Every structure is written in structure tokens, then in C-alpha cells.
Amino acid sequence: DTAVSQTPKYLVTQMGNDKSIKCEQNLGHDTMYWYKQDSKKFLKIMFSYNNKELIINETVPNRFSPKSPDKAHLNLHINSLELGDSAVYFCASSQRGVGANYGYTFGSGTRLTVV
Amino acid sequence: SQQGEEDPQALSIQEGENATMNCSYKTSINNLQWYRQNSGRGLVHLILIRSNEREKHSGRLRVTLDTSKKSSSLLITASRAADTASYFCATDDRGKTSYDKVIFGPGTSLSVIP
């Protein structure tokens, strides 16, 4: 079983569309994250949820809205997609407070291409 | 916010050689981590070293940490073609909250030539 799974793996869409990416983890972790990796492989944290509560909200356009229905799921909805949103989006999970002590588990990524 | 910076940006070696990557960071940390990313895949956690540790081993990996110089190194011994990947260091950043936030450096791209 995949520990952190994201869907879809690839997403090609036109500017202005709205799209969602889903993430699920079966590790029993209580904290989940969204990271954005640009074309130069630079990883930037976007959001983090702990037990469905938003705890990290970086400077991200409000077109991006995360939703965590339960601690095993963290979805990312993007409105009015722009060319600059093209990137690989990674979901990750960890255990609260010790995420930085025991490492994060990452999903395999969603490659978003906006045309 | 603080951020690790890896050096070199790219490294190409022959199979069997050792590979050394360095990471520098800006502020005090609780721990530092190294991750590997194979092409088209997610990041895989390799090793974590705490601020009170100086060296840690895991298989062919050796990580050192010098908090006085705010730097760390990752050594891969007897490299294999399968070690070809990007390697990232990551440091914790408590910022203004009590929750740990991990900040990644830009990574080192390692190519191991068979």
C-alpha cells in the first residue's frame, strides 16, 4: 500500500480553470503538508494541517485553498489557474511536533501544467 | 526564513567513487535532515541529525553536522548508478508558531556514471 498517495499524477489544464488535487495518507500521521516544487527543483511549503486545523499558511495566493476533511486527507483546490501555477505539487505527512524529528513522508507528486 | 543551501549544485562522479555534498544554513536549528529525490518521484527521507550530534551513519551514508559553522555534509561511499538523484538538506524552522516547519534547500544533482 502506498503510504502517501496523490491524485492525479498529471494534470494539464487551461488558464482560468479550477482544479483539485487530492492526497491521502495511511500512516496514522496527524500532520499533512502541501509543497510546491518549481522547474529549478526548489521546494516551497504552502500549507500544513494538524488534525484538520490549519497551522501553516505561507504567502500563497488565495486562489489556493486547502481542505482537510479528516487527518488522513488533505486536498488542494486551485481557482482561476495561471501559467505560473505550473509546477509539481507534493503532499507530505508527519507526526505532530516530531515531523521535523523523524522526517516527512512524501507522495509521488502531481505535475500540473497550465496552458 | 532560514534555508539550507547545498553545494555543489551539480556533481558528476564515476561509479565506485565517493560523493560529498555540503549544506549551509543561516540560523540555529534543532535538527537537519537529508532527502533524496529520484527523477519524477517524491522525496525520500534519508537521515536526520540532531543539533547535539556531530556525525551519523546509515549504510553507505555518513552525515556530519558542525553547528558552529552552520554546515552539514552528506557523504555517499562507493557510489552506484542507482544513487543518481537530487539530494536536499532540510532544516527545521519554528518561526512564530510552536509547530515545526521544514525548509528545504535548492538541492544537489548527483550523477553517477556507470
PDB file of C-alpha atoms in Angstrom:
ATOM      1  CA  ASP A   1       0.000   0.000   0.000  1.00  0.00           C
ATOM      2  CA  THR A   2       1.234   3.489  -0.869  1.00  0.00           C
ATOM      3  CA  ALA A   3       1.829   5.470   2.330  1.00  0.00           C
ATOM      4  CA  VAL A   4       1.042   8.906   0.874  1.00  0.00           C
ATOM      5  CA  SER A   5      -0.925   8.870  -2.343  1.00  0.00           C
ATOM      6  CA  GLN A   6      -1.809  11.815  -4.547  1.00  0.00           C
ATOM      7  CA  THR A   7      -4.197  12.029  -7.433  1.00  0.00           C
ATOM      8  CA  PRO A   8      -3.941  12.829 -10.200  1.00  0.00           C
ATOM      9  CA  LYS A   9      -0.300  12.242 -11.087  1.00  0.00           C
ATOM     10  CA  TYR A  10      -0.515  14.511 -14.105  1.00  0.00           C
ATOM     11  CA  LEU A  11      -2.867  17.414 -14.708  1.00  0.00           C
ATOM     12  CA  VAL A  12      -2.934  19.525 -17.851  1.00  0.00           C
ATOM     13  CA  THR A  13      -5.473  22.315 -17.923  1.00  0.00           C
ATOM     14  CA  GLN A  14      -6.173  25.685 -19.476  1.00  0.00           C
ATOM     15  CA  MET A  15      -5.691  29.055 -17.850  1.00  0.00           C
ATOM     16  CA  GLY A  16      -8.662  30.186 -15.850  1.00  0.00           C
ATOM     17  CA  ASN A  17      -9.873  26.709 -14.962  1.00  0.00           C
ATOM     18  CA  ASP A  18     -10.407  25.415 -11.437  1.00  0.00           C
ATOM     19  CA  LYS A  19      -8.798  22.139 -10.407  1.00  0.00           C
ATOM     20  CA  SER A  20      -8.287  19.987  -7.325  1.00  0.00           C
ATOM     21  CA  ILE A  21      -5.531  17.663  -6.189  1.00  0.00           C
ATOM     22  CA  LYS A  22      -6.231  15.018  -3.580  1.00  0.00           C
ATOM     23  CA  CYS A  23      -3.931  13.489  -1.002  1.00  0.00           C
ATOM     24  CA  GLU A  24      -4.408  10.600   1.382  1.00  0.00           C
ATOM     25  CA  GLN A  25      -2.042   9.029   3.895  1.00  0.00           C
ATOM     26  CA  ASN A  26      -2.418   5.706   5.663  1.00  0.00           C
ATOM     27  CA  LEU A  27       0.420   6.144   8.136  1.00  0.00           C
ATOM     28  CA  GLY A  28      -1.697   7.395  11.003  1.00  0.00           C
ATOM     29  CA  HIS A  29       0.141  10.719  10.943  1.00  0.00           C
ATOM     30  CA  ASP A  30      -1.723  13.725  12.244  1.00  0.00           C
ATOM     31  CA  THR A  31       0.002  16.444  10.203  1.00  0.00           C
ATOM     32  CA  MET A  32      -0.081  16.908   6.447  1.00  0.00           C
ATOM     33  CA  TYR A  33       1.567  19.400   4.114  1.00  0.00           C
ATOM     34  CA  TRP A  34       1.484  20.775   0.613  1.00  0.00           C
ATOM     35  CA  TYR A  35       4.763  21.735  -1.036  1.00  0.00           C
ATOM     36  CA  LYS A  36       5.297  23.301  -4.451  1.00  0.00           C
ATOM     37  CA  GLN A  37       8.396  22.374  -6.467  1.00  0.00           C
ATOM     38  CA  ASP A  38       9.290  24.690  -9.317  1.00  0.00           C
ATOM     39  CA  SER A  39      11.201  23.964 -12.507  1.00  0.00           C
ATOM     40  CA  LYS A  40      14.512  24.502 -10.700  1.00  0.00           C
ATOM     41  CA  LYS A  41      13.513  21.859  -8.138  1.00  0.00           C
ATOM     42  CA  PHE A  42      13.149  24.427  -5.367  1.00  0.00           C
ATOM     43  CA  LEU A  43      10.632  23.189  -2.770  1.00  0.00           C
ATOM     44  CA  LYS A  44       8.452  25.713  -1.008  1.00  0.00           C
ATOM     45  CA  ILE A  45       5.968  24.925   1.726  1.00  0.00           C
ATOM     46  CA  MET A  46       2.445  26.141   1.085  1.00  0.00           C
ATOM     47  CA  PHE A  47       0.186  24.797   3.816  1.00  0.00           C
ATOM     48  CA  SER A  48       0.113  22.454   6.757  1.00  0.00           C
ATOM     49  CA  TYR A  49      -2.774  20.933   8.685  1.00  0.00           C
ATOM     50  CA  ASN A  50      -2.649  19.243  12.061  1.00  0.00           C
ATOM     51  CA  ASN A  51      -5.719  17.197  12.952  1.00  0.00           C
ATOM     52  CA  LYS A  52      -7.772  19.171  10.417  1.00  0.00           C
ATOM     53  CA  GLU A  53      -6.556  22.513  11.779  1.00  0.00           C
ATOM     54  CA  LEU A  54      -4.598  24.865   9.522  1.00  0.00           C
ATOM     55  CA  ILE A  55      -1.273  25.535  11.243  1.00  0.00           C
ATOM     56  CA  ILE A  56       0.995  26.781   8.466  1.00  0.00           C
ATOM     57  CA  ASN A  57      -0.227  29.134   5.774  1.00  0.00           C
ATOM     58  CA  GLU A  58       2.608  30.615   3.790  1.00  0.00           C
ATOM     59  CA  THR A  59       2.341  33.537   1.413  1.00  0.00           C
ATOM     60  CA  VAL A  60       0.231  31.805  -1.179  1.00  0.00           C
ATOM     61  CA  PRO A  61      -2.358  33.447  -3.457  1.00  0.00           C
ATOM     62  CA  ASN A  62      -5.847  32.998  -2.077  1.00  0.00           C
ATOM     63  CA  ARG A  63      -6.715  31.172  -5.286  1.00  0.00           C
ATOM     64  CA  PHE A  64      -5.211  28.201  -3.472  1.00  0.00           C
ATOM     65  CA  SER A  65      -7.462  26.706  -0.828  1.00  0.00           C
ATOM     66  CA  PRO A  66      -6.575  23.613   1.152  1.00  0.00           C
ATOM     67  CA  LYS A  67      -9.211  21.436   2.757  1.00  0.00           C
ATOM     68  CA  SER A  68      -8.731  18.683   5.299  1.00  0.00           C
ATOM     69  CA  PRO A  69     -11.891  16.641   5.895  1.00  0.00           C
ATOM     70  CA  ASP A  70     -10.008  14.415   8.348  1.00  0.00           C
ATOM     71  CA  LYS A  71      -6.434  13.916   9.438  1.00  0.00           C
ATOM     72  CA  ALA A  72      -5.792  11.312   6.740  1.00  0.00           C
ATOM     73  CA  HIS A  73      -6.782  13.582   3.856  1.00  0.00           C
ATOM     74  CA  LEU A  74      -5.591  16.947   2.612  1.00  0.00           C
ATOM     75  CA  ASN A  75      -6.861  18.306  -0.669  1.00  0.00           C
ATOM     76  CA  LEU A  76      -5.755  21.370  -2.599  1.00  0.00           C
ATOM     77  CA  HIS A  77      -8.169  23.359  -4.718  1.00  0.00           C
ATOM     78  CA  ILE A  78      -6.868  25.957  -7.133  1.00  0.00           C
ATOM     79  CA  ASN A  79      -9.119  28.576  -8.694  1.00  0.00           C
ATOM     80  CA  SER A  80      -8.508  30.585 -11.851  1.00  0.00           C
ATOM     81  CA  LEU A  81      -5.321  28.766 -12.762  1.00  0.00           C
ATOM     82  CA  GLU A  82      -2.440  30.822 -14.131  1.00  0.00           C
ATOM     83  CA  LEU A  83       0.610  29.869 -16.197  1.00  0.00           C
ATOM     84  CA  GLY A  84       2.822  30.460 -13.153  1.00  0.00           C
ATOM     85  CA  ASP A  85       0.993  27.754 -11.239  1.00  0.00           C
ATOM     86  CA  SER A  86       2.665  25.146 -13.402  1.00  0.00           C
ATOM     87  CA  ALA A  87       4.819  23.072 -11.074  1.00  0.00           C
ATOM     88  CA  VAL A  88       4.949  19.768  -9.244  1.00  0.00           C
ATOM     89  CA  TYR A  89       2.870  19.749  -6.076  1.00  0.00           C
ATOM     90  CA  PHE A  90       3.849  17.371  -3.314  1.00  0.00           C
ATOM     91  CA  CYS A  91       1.810  16.205  -0.381  1.00  0.00           C
ATOM     92  CA  ALA A  92       3.648  15.023   2.734  1.00  0.00           C
ATOM     93  CA  SER A  93       2.760  13.804   6.191  1.00  0.00           C
ATOM     94  CA  SER A  94       4.402  13.536   9.583  1.00  0.00           C
ATOM     95  CA  GLN A  95       3.570  13.093  13.237  1.00  0.00           C
ATOM     96  CA  ARG A  96       2.830  16.323  15.139  1.00  0.00           C
ATOM     97  CA  GLY A  97       5.675  18.131  16.758  1.00  0.00           C
ATOM     98  CA  VAL A  98       8.069  15.435  15.690  1.00  0.00           C
ATOM     99  CA  GLY A  99       7.698  15.894  11.948  1.00  0.00           C
ATOM    100  CA  ALA A 100      10.983  17.640  11.964  1.00  0.00           C
ATOM    101  CA  ASN A 101      12.438  14.980  14.222  1.00  0.00           C
ATOM    102  CA  TYR A 102      11.539  11.866  12.307  1.00  0.00           C
ATOM    103  CA  GLY A 103      11.200  13.111   8.778  1.00  0.00           C
ATOM    104  CA  TYR A 104       8.378  13.605   6.382  1.00  0.00           C
ATOM    105  CA  THR A 105       6.852  11.003   4.102  1.00  0.00           C
ATOM    106  CA  PHE A 106       6.174  12.411   0.654  1.00  0.00           C
ATOM    107  CA  GLY A 107       3.739  11.452  -2.043  1.00  0.00           C
ATOM    108  CA  SER A 108       4.968  10.975  -5.596  1.00  0.00           C
ATOM    109  CA  GLY A 109       3.756  14.389  -6.717  1.00  0.00           C
ATOM    110  CA  THR A 110       1.230  15.902  -9.083  1.00  0.00           C
ATOM    111  CA  ARG A 111       2.688  17.567 -12.158  1.00  0.00           C
ATOM    112  CA  LEU A 112       0.408  20.485 -13.021  1.00  0.00           C
ATOM    113  CA  THR A 113       0.769  22.106 -16.414  1.00  0.00           C
ATOM    114  CA  VAL A 114      -1.284  25.179 -17.202  1.00  0.00           C
ATOM    115  CA  VAL A 115      -1.543  26.024 -20.895  1.00  0.00           C
TER     116      VAL A 115
ATOM    117  CA  SER B   1      13.118  32.378   6.833  1.00  0.00           C
ATOM    118  CA  GLN B   2      16.176  30.213   7.230  1.00  0.00           C
ATOM    119  CA  GLN B   3      17.103  27.910   4.420  1.00  0.00           C
ATOM    120  CA  GLY B   4      19.740  25.329   3.690  1.00  0.00           C
ATOM    121  CA  GLU B   5      21.952  25.886   0.699  1.00  0.00           C
ATOM    122  CA  GLU B   6      23.548  22.853  -0.891  1.00  0.00           C
ATOM    123  CA  ASP B   7      26.902  22.865  -2.577  1.00  0.00           C
ATOM    124  CA  PRO B   8      27.712  21.913  -5.272  1.00  0.00           C
ATOM    125  CA  GLN B   9      24.588  22.433  -7.364  1.00  0.00           C
ATOM    126  CA  ALA B  10      25.606  19.513  -9.558  1.00  0.00           C
ATOM    127  CA  LEU B  11      28.081  16.685  -9.131  1.00  0.00           C
ATOM    128  CA  SER B  12      29.147  14.005 -11.590  1.00  0.00           C
ATOM    129  CA  ILE B  13      31.278  11.052 -10.480  1.00  0.00           C
ATOM    130  CA  GLN B  14      32.226   7.559 -11.605  1.00  0.00           C
ATOM    131  CA  GLU B  15      30.619   4.537 -10.057  1.00  0.00           C
ATOM    132  CA  GLY B  16      32.574   3.385  -7.030  1.00  0.00           C
ATOM    133  CA  GLU B  17      33.789   6.864  -6.098  1.00  0.00           C
ATOM    134  CA  ASN B  18      32.613   8.742  -3.035  1.00  0.00           C
ATOM    135  CA  ALA B  19      30.249  11.693  -3.342  1.00  0.00           C
ATOM    136  CA  THR B  20      30.240  14.578  -0.894  1.00  0.00           C
ATOM    137  CA  MET B  21      27.552  17.230  -0.740  1.00  0.00           C
ATOM    138  CA  ASN B  22      27.514  20.183   1.614  1.00  0.00           C
ATOM    139  CA  CYS B  23      24.735  22.196   3.150  1.00  0.00           C
ATOM    140  CA  SER B  24      24.913  25.558   4.875  1.00  0.00           C
ATOM    141  CA  TYR B  25      22.130  27.210   6.815  1.00  0.00           C
ATOM    142  CA  LYS B  26      21.557  30.583   8.401  1.00  0.00           C
ATOM    143  CA  THR B  27      20.086  30.303  11.882  1.00  0.00           C
ATOM    144  CA  SER B  28      20.054  27.941  14.847  1.00  0.00           C
ATOM    145  CA  ILE B  29      18.368  24.616  14.286  1.00  0.00           C
ATOM    146  CA  ASN B  30      17.043  21.702  16.290  1.00  0.00           C
ATOM    147  CA  ASN B  31      17.938  19.193  13.624  1.00  0.00           C
ATOM    148  CA  LEU B  32      18.903  18.824   9.979  1.00  0.00           C
ATOM    149  CA  GLN B  33      17.657  16.243   7.524  1.00  0.00           C
ATOM    150  CA  TRP B  34      18.763  14.907   4.167  1.00  0.00           C
ATOM    151  CA  TYR B  35      16.357  13.716   1.486  1.00  0.00           C
ATOM    152  CA  ARG B  36      16.805  12.062  -1.901  1.00  0.00           C
ATOM    153  CA  GLN B  37      14.615  12.643  -4.930  1.00  0.00           C
ATOM    154  CA  ASN B  38      14.829  10.384  -7.938  1.00  0.00           C
ATOM    155  CA  SER B  39      13.710  11.849 -11.242  1.00  0.00           C
ATOM    156  CA  GLY B  40       9.944  12.147 -11.395  1.00  0.00           C
ATOM    157  CA  ARG B  41       9.448  10.859  -7.879  1.00  0.00           C
ATOM    158  CA  GLY B  42       8.740  12.221  -4.422  1.00  0.00           C
ATOM    159  CA  LEU B  43      11.342  12.916  -1.773  1.00  0.00           C
ATOM    160  CA  VAL B  44      12.603  10.090   0.388  1.00  0.00           C
ATOM    161  CA  HIS B  45      13.870  10.756   3.896  1.00  0.00           C
ATOM    162  CA  LEU B  46      17.451   9.523   4.289  1.00  0.00           C
ATOM    163  CA  ILE B  47      18.728  10.613   7.656  1.00  0.00           C
ATOM    164  CA  LEU B  48      18.157  13.115  10.451  1.00  0.00           C
ATOM    165  CA  ILE B  49      20.877  14.527  12.648  1.00  0.00           C
ATOM    166  CA  ARG B  50      20.102  16.460  15.801  1.00  0.00           C
ATOM    167  CA  SER B  51      21.857  19.656  16.779  1.00  0.00           C
ATOM    168  CA  ASN B  52      23.693  17.899  19.621  1.00  0.00           C
ATOM    169  CA  GLU B  53      25.057  15.210  17.286  1.00  0.00           C
ATOM    170  CA  ARG B  54      28.187  15.585  15.191  1.00  0.00           C
ATOM    171  CA  GLU B  55      28.077  12.520  12.971  1.00  0.00           C
ATOM    172  CA  LYS B  56      25.603   9.876  11.951  1.00  0.00           C
ATOM    173  CA  HIS B  57      25.783   6.821   9.706  1.00  0.00           C
ATOM    174  CA  SER B  58      23.222   4.865   7.775  1.00  0.00           C
ATOM    175  CA  GLY B  59      24.545   2.174   5.455  1.00  0.00           C
ATOM    176  CA  ARG B  60      26.741   3.912   2.855  1.00  0.00           C
ATOM    177  CA  LEU B  61      25.629   7.337   4.064  1.00  0.00           C
ATOM    178  CA  ARG B  62      27.579   9.460   6.510  1.00  0.00           C
ATOM    179  CA  VAL B  63      26.279  12.810   7.689  1.00  0.00           C
ATOM    180  CA  THR B  64      28.215  15.342   9.706  1.00  0.00           C
ATOM    181  CA  LEU B  65      26.967  18.474  11.396  1.00  0.00           C
ATOM    182  CA  ASP B  66      29.008  21.462  12.523  1.00  0.00           C
ATOM    183  CA  THR B  67      26.689  23.856  14.324  1.00  0.00           C
ATOM    184  CA  SER B  68      29.468  26.385  14.883  1.00  0.00           C
ATOM    185  CA  LYS B  69      29.857  26.728  11.118  1.00  0.00           C
ATOM    186  CA  LYS B  70      26.171  26.145  10.461  1.00  0.00           C
ATOM    187  CA  SER B  71      27.004  23.452   7.946  1.00  0.00           C
ATOM    188  CA  SER B  72      26.427  19.784   7.248  1.00  0.00           C
ATOM    189  CA  SER B  73      27.824  17.298   4.778  1.00  0.00           C
ATOM    190  CA  LEU B  74      26.433  14.137   3.239  1.00  0.00           C
ATOM    191  CA  LEU B  75      28.933  11.533   2.119  1.00  0.00           C
ATOM    192  CA  ILE B  76      27.875   8.622  -0.055  1.00  0.00           C
ATOM    193  CA  THR B  77      30.578   5.989  -0.179  1.00  0.00           C
ATOM    194  CA  ALA B  78      31.150   3.531  -3.024  1.00  0.00           C
ATOM    195  CA  SER B  79      28.529   5.217  -5.186  1.00  0.00           C
ATOM    196  CA  ARG B  80      26.299   3.264  -7.530  1.00  0.00           C
ATOM    197  CA  ALA B  81      24.407   4.293 -10.644  1.00  0.00           C
ATOM    198  CA  ALA B  82      21.218   3.947  -8.605  1.00  0.00           C
ATOM    199  CA  ASP B  83      22.407   6.795  -6.367  1.00  0.00           C
ATOM    200  CA  THR B  84      21.816   9.192  -9.266  1.00  0.00           C
ATOM    201  CA  ALA B  85      19.270  11.641  -7.864  1.00  0.00           C
ATOM    202  CA  SER B  86      18.859  15.081  -6.343  1.00  0.00           C
ATOM    203  CA  TYR B  87      19.768  15.428  -2.700  1.00  0.00           C
ATOM    204  CA  PHE B  88      18.224  18.041  -0.436  1.00  0.00           C
ATOM    205  CA  CYS B  89      19.056  19.202   3.037  1.00  0.00           C
ATOM    206  CA  ALA B  90      16.234  20.494   5.197  1.00  0.00           C
ATOM    207  CA  THR B  91      16.242  22.421   8.430  1.00  0.00           C
ATOM    208  CA  ASP B  92      13.510  22.994  10.959  1.00  0.00           C
ATOM    209  CA  ASP B  93      12.094  26.468  11.471  1.00  0.00           C
ATOM    210  CA  ARG B  94       9.804  27.062  14.395  1.00  0.00           C
ATOM    211  CA  GLY B  95       9.109  30.579  13.238  1.00  0.00           C
ATOM    212  CA  LYS B  96       6.377  32.185  15.232  1.00  0.00           C
ATOM    213  CA  THR B  97       4.450  29.025  15.955  1.00  0.00           C
ATOM    214  CA  SER B  98       5.088  26.017  18.108  1.00  0.00           C
ATOM    215  CA  TYR B  99       4.874  23.775  15.103  1.00  0.00           C
ATOM    216  CA  ASP B 100       7.989  22.654  13.336  1.00  0.00           C
ATOM    217  CA  LYS B 101       8.249  23.710   9.728  1.00  0.00           C
ATOM    218  CA  VAL B 102      10.846  22.138   7.491  1.00  0.00           C
ATOM    219  CA  ILE B 103      12.571  24.358   4.947  1.00  0.00           C
ATOM    220  CA  PHE B 104      14.386  22.746   2.030  1.00  0.00           C
ATOM    221  CA  GLY B 105      17.489  23.896   0.243  1.00  0.00           C
ATOM    222  CA  PRO B 106      17.752  24.017  -3.566  1.00  0.00           C
ATOM    223  CA  GLY B 107      19.393  20.597  -3.781  1.00  0.00           C
ATOM    224  CA  THR B 108      22.456  18.953  -5.327  1.00  0.00           C
ATOM    225  CA  SER B 109      22.000  16.969  -8.511  1.00  0.00           C
ATOM    226  CA  LEU B 110      24.217  13.875  -8.381  1.00  0.00           C
ATOM    227  CA  SER B 111      25.027  11.829 -11.469  1.00  0.00           C
ATOM    228  CA  VAL B 112      26.854   8.540 -11.016  1.00  0.00           C
ATOM    229  CA  ILE B 113      28.298   7.289 -14.268  1.00  0.00           C
ATOM    230  CA  PRO B 114      28.489   3.504 -14.659  1.00  0.00           C
TER     231      PRO B 114
END
